[in-house]
Amino acid sequence: MPAFVSHPLLKENVLESRAYQEVLAARILEKGHSLVVAPTALGKTVVAALLAAHVLHQTPTSKILFLSPPKPLAVQHQHSLQDFLNVEPETIACLTGTVSPVERKTVWEKSKIISATPQTVENDLVTGNISLNEVALLVVDEAHRATGDYSYVFIAQQYVKHAKKPLILGLTASPGSTEEEIQDVCRNLFIQNIEVKTAF
């Protein structure tokens, strides 16, 4: 019979205990802004959920922001987090360009965990619709996109500048094909620590 992760903010008997995921979450909390490089299906979202549960437990008034392109992925993450986390499902929201700016502002204020497309968050930051100062964990899915003028770069800058206690978690299956590309992503996301998990 499988063992499950036990935590006040995780639903009972939902997340199977996998040592490497729990070790990853602990290392990120210890080392700060981190990039997790792991193949698809190795449970990067679970690591993010473990971190989210810990951060919300430590600072109950904070928010978690989970960025992912495109919209279907943002919706998928919203549903996964609703499945995993023991918080009111209505406080786990999804924000995309299909929601009006006025409504997004209201949703942002009412929500604990926001799964959103990066362009939407960038637009709302530029207009002053939202503030990142209460966000205690920023999860950046497909973190390899954090180059050039992609929204991730601007959001990370604003986050580190304004958040009271910032923590960035980048997730990717492929960080880049050259060392220069990888360094660029790490620089843009203020990454201090890289964790690589292979399928074997």
Tab-separated table of C-alpha atoms in Angstrom, residues 10-177:
chain	number	residue	atom	x	y	z
A	10	LEU	CA	-2.461	18.840	1.393
A	11	LYS	CA	-5.507	16.623	0.873
A	12	GLU	CA	-5.245	13.269	2.593
A	13	ASN	CA	-4.253	10.221	0.547
A	14	VAL	CA	-3.857	12.191	-2.673
A	15	LEU	CA	-0.130	12.757	-3.150
A	16	GLU	CA	1.910	9.573	-3.009
A	17	SER	CA	5.095	10.048	-1.040
A	18	ARG	CA	8.068	10.124	-3.385
A	19	ALA	CA	11.311	10.871	-1.609
A	20	TYR	CA	12.903	12.802	-4.480
A	21	GLN	CA	9.961	15.251	-4.667
A	22	GLU	CA	10.079	15.920	-0.935
A	23	VAL	CA	13.875	16.281	-1.018
A	24	LEU	CA	13.586	18.731	-3.935
A	25	ALA	CA	11.017	20.843	-2.066
A	26	ALA	CA	13.222	20.893	1.043
A	27	ARG	CA	16.323	21.879	-0.957
A	28	ILE	CA	14.472	24.744	-2.663
A	29	LEU	CA	13.292	26.071	0.705
A	30	GLU	CA	16.868	25.857	1.964
A	31	LYS	CA	18.680	27.276	-1.082
A	32	GLY	CA	16.231	29.887	-2.426
A	33	HIS	CA	15.354	30.718	-6.048
A	34	SER	CA	15.705	27.409	-7.889
A	35	LEU	CA	15.384	25.840	-11.314
A	36	VAL	CA	14.155	22.239	-11.396
A	37	VAL	CA	15.098	20.424	-14.590
A	38	ALA	CA	13.204	17.147	-14.966
A	39	PRO	CA	11.535	15.192	-17.770
A	40	THR	CA	7.799	15.553	-18.315
A	41	ALA	CA	5.754	13.233	-16.059
A	42	LEU	CA	8.267	13.235	-13.201
A	43	GLY	CA	5.949	15.374	-11.129
A	44	LYS	CA	7.346	18.902	-11.275
A	45	THR	CA	3.855	20.207	-10.477
A	46	VAL	CA	3.822	18.063	-7.338
A	47	VAL	CA	7.054	19.717	-6.155
A	48	ALA	CA	5.374	23.093	-6.719
A	49	ALA	CA	2.317	21.927	-4.751
A	50	LEU	CA	4.510	20.753	-1.840
A	51	LEU	CA	6.194	24.161	-1.779
A	52	ALA	CA	2.877	25.983	-2.045
A	53	ALA	CA	1.499	24.037	0.917
A	54	HIS	CA	4.577	24.838	3.007
A	55	VAL	CA	4.622	28.544	2.095
A	56	LEU	CA	0.889	29.035	2.732
A	57	HIS	CA	1.179	27.200	6.039
A	58	GLN	CA	4.062	29.476	7.116
A	59	THR	CA	2.461	32.695	5.833
A	60	PRO	CA	-1.330	32.179	5.644
A	61	THR	CA	-2.006	35.701	4.328
A	62	SER	CA	0.310	35.314	1.327
A	63	LYS	CA	-0.473	34.362	-2.265
A	64	ILE	CA	1.028	31.838	-4.681
A	65	LEU	CA	1.394	32.733	-8.369
A	66	PHE	CA	1.765	29.896	-10.871
A	67	LEU	CA	2.676	31.048	-14.396
A	68	SER	CA	2.348	28.869	-17.470
A	69	PRO	CA	1.737	29.362	-21.163
A	70	PRO	CA	-0.609	28.735	-22.918
A	71	LYS	CA	-4.125	29.026	-21.460
A	72	PRO	CA	-4.963	25.259	-21.431
A	73	LEU	CA	-1.866	24.600	-19.317
A	74	ALA	CA	-2.837	27.364	-16.866
A	75	VAL	CA	-6.288	25.769	-16.529
A	76	GLN	CA	-4.727	22.330	-16.075
A	77	HIS	CA	-2.499	23.618	-13.261
A	78	GLN	CA	-5.482	25.250	-11.567
A	79	HIS	CA	-7.296	21.890	-11.535
A	80	SER	CA	-4.201	19.999	-10.314
A	81	LEU	CA	-3.713	22.425	-7.438
A	82	GLN	CA	-7.405	22.157	-6.533
A	83	ASP	CA	-6.970	18.356	-6.471
A	84	PHE	CA	-3.832	18.457	-4.308
A	85	LEU	CA	-4.279	21.326	-1.867
A	86	ASN	CA	-6.505	21.409	1.166
A	87	VAL	CA	-7.752	24.971	0.645
A	88	GLU	CA	-11.121	26.231	-0.547
A	89	PRO	CA	-11.274	25.407	-4.294
A	90	GLU	CA	-12.733	28.855	-5.082
A	91	THR	CA	-9.552	30.500	-3.749
A	92	ILE	CA	-7.530	28.735	-6.474
A	93	ALA	CA	-8.213	30.816	-9.574
A	94	CYS	CA	-7.163	30.903	-13.207
A	95	LEU	CA	-6.475	34.233	-14.910
A	96	THR	CA	-6.121	34.506	-18.676
A	97	GLY	CA	-6.815	37.143	-21.301
A	98	THR	CA	-10.378	35.852	-21.665
A	99	VAL	CA	-11.233	37.374	-18.272
A	100	SER	CA	-11.789	41.155	-18.295
A	101	PRO	CA	-9.213	43.344	-16.464
A	102	VAL	CA	-11.844	44.536	-13.967
A	103	GLU	CA	-12.851	40.966	-13.148
A	104	ARG	CA	-9.191	39.865	-12.974
A	105	LYS	CA	-8.525	42.481	-10.301
A	106	THR	CA	-11.387	41.149	-8.168
A	107	VAL	CA	-10.329	37.524	-8.677
A	108	TRP	CA	-6.729	38.388	-7.781
A	109	GLU	CA	-7.787	40.055	-4.535
A	110	LYS	CA	-10.017	37.150	-3.475
A	111	SER	CA	-7.649	34.299	-4.382
A	112	LYS	CA	-4.855	32.561	-2.457
A	113	ILE	CA	-3.418	30.720	-5.448
A	114	ILE	CA	-3.500	32.103	-8.979
A	115	SER	CA	-2.638	30.085	-12.056
A	116	ALA	CA	-2.187	32.512	-14.932
A	117	THR	CA	-0.718	33.090	-18.353
A	118	PRO	CA	2.389	35.320	-18.177
A	119	GLN	CA	1.093	37.905	-20.684
A	120	THR	CA	-2.021	38.441	-18.553
A	121	VAL	CA	0.024	39.046	-15.398
A	122	GLU	CA	2.436	41.339	-17.239
A	123	ASN	CA	-0.484	43.425	-18.562
A	124	ASP	CA	-2.018	43.694	-15.085
A	125	LEU	CA	1.304	44.739	-13.551
A	126	VAL	CA	1.862	47.411	-16.187
A	127	THR	CA	-1.621	48.881	-15.602
A	128	GLY	CA	-1.258	48.658	-11.807
A	129	ASN	CA	-4.214	46.268	-11.655
A	130	ILE	CA	-2.345	43.872	-9.362
A	131	SER	CA	0.615	43.927	-6.972
A	132	LEU	CA	3.089	41.126	-6.292
A	133	ASN	CA	4.034	42.254	-2.786
A	134	GLU	CA	1.936	39.527	-1.096
A	135	VAL	CA	3.165	36.723	-3.381
A	136	ALA	CA	5.383	34.372	-1.336
A	137	LEU	CA	6.041	31.846	-4.130
A	138	LEU	CA	6.324	32.447	-7.865
A	139	VAL	CA	6.258	29.241	-9.923
A	140	VAL	CA	7.446	29.651	-13.517
A	141	ASP	CA	6.517	26.673	-15.691
A	142	GLU	CA	8.389	26.178	-18.967
A	143	ALA	CA	11.064	28.393	-17.429
A	144	HIS	CA	13.310	28.074	-20.510
A	145	ARG	CA	11.130	30.768	-22.089
A	146	ALA	CA	12.574	33.376	-19.697
A	147	THR	CA	14.725	35.105	-22.308
A	148	GLY	CA	14.634	38.376	-24.246
A	149	ASP	CA	11.434	40.362	-23.799
A	150	TYR	CA	9.256	37.394	-22.835
A	151	SER	CA	6.808	38.235	-20.023
A	152	TYR	CA	8.602	36.013	-17.506
A	153	VAL	CA	11.629	38.324	-17.452
A	154	PHE	CA	9.610	41.438	-16.578
A	155	ILE	CA	7.466	39.598	-13.999
A	156	ALA	CA	10.518	38.136	-12.228
A	157	GLN	CA	12.114	41.601	-12.021
A	158	GLN	CA	8.947	43.115	-10.565
A	159	TYR	CA	8.515	40.215	-8.173
A	160	VAL	CA	12.021	40.352	-6.718
A	161	LYS	CA	11.723	44.131	-6.405
A	162	HIS	CA	8.322	44.253	-4.674
A	163	ALA	CA	7.628	40.981	-2.848
A	164	LYS	CA	8.179	40.966	0.901
A	165	LYS	CA	9.833	37.544	0.885
A	166	PRO	CA	10.295	36.337	-2.716
A	167	LEU	CA	10.855	32.714	-3.691
A	168	ILE	CA	11.051	31.691	-7.356
A	169	LEU	CA	10.689	28.125	-8.601
A	170	GLY	CA	11.427	27.578	-12.287
A	171	LEU	CA	10.294	24.317	-13.898
A	172	THR	CA	11.480	22.950	-17.235
A	173	ALA	CA	12.208	19.715	-19.062
A	174	SER	CA	14.857	21.402	-21.225
A	175	PRO	CA	16.629	24.508	-19.869
A	176	GLY	CA	18.454	25.295	-23.129
A	177	SER	CA	20.833	23.776	-25.627
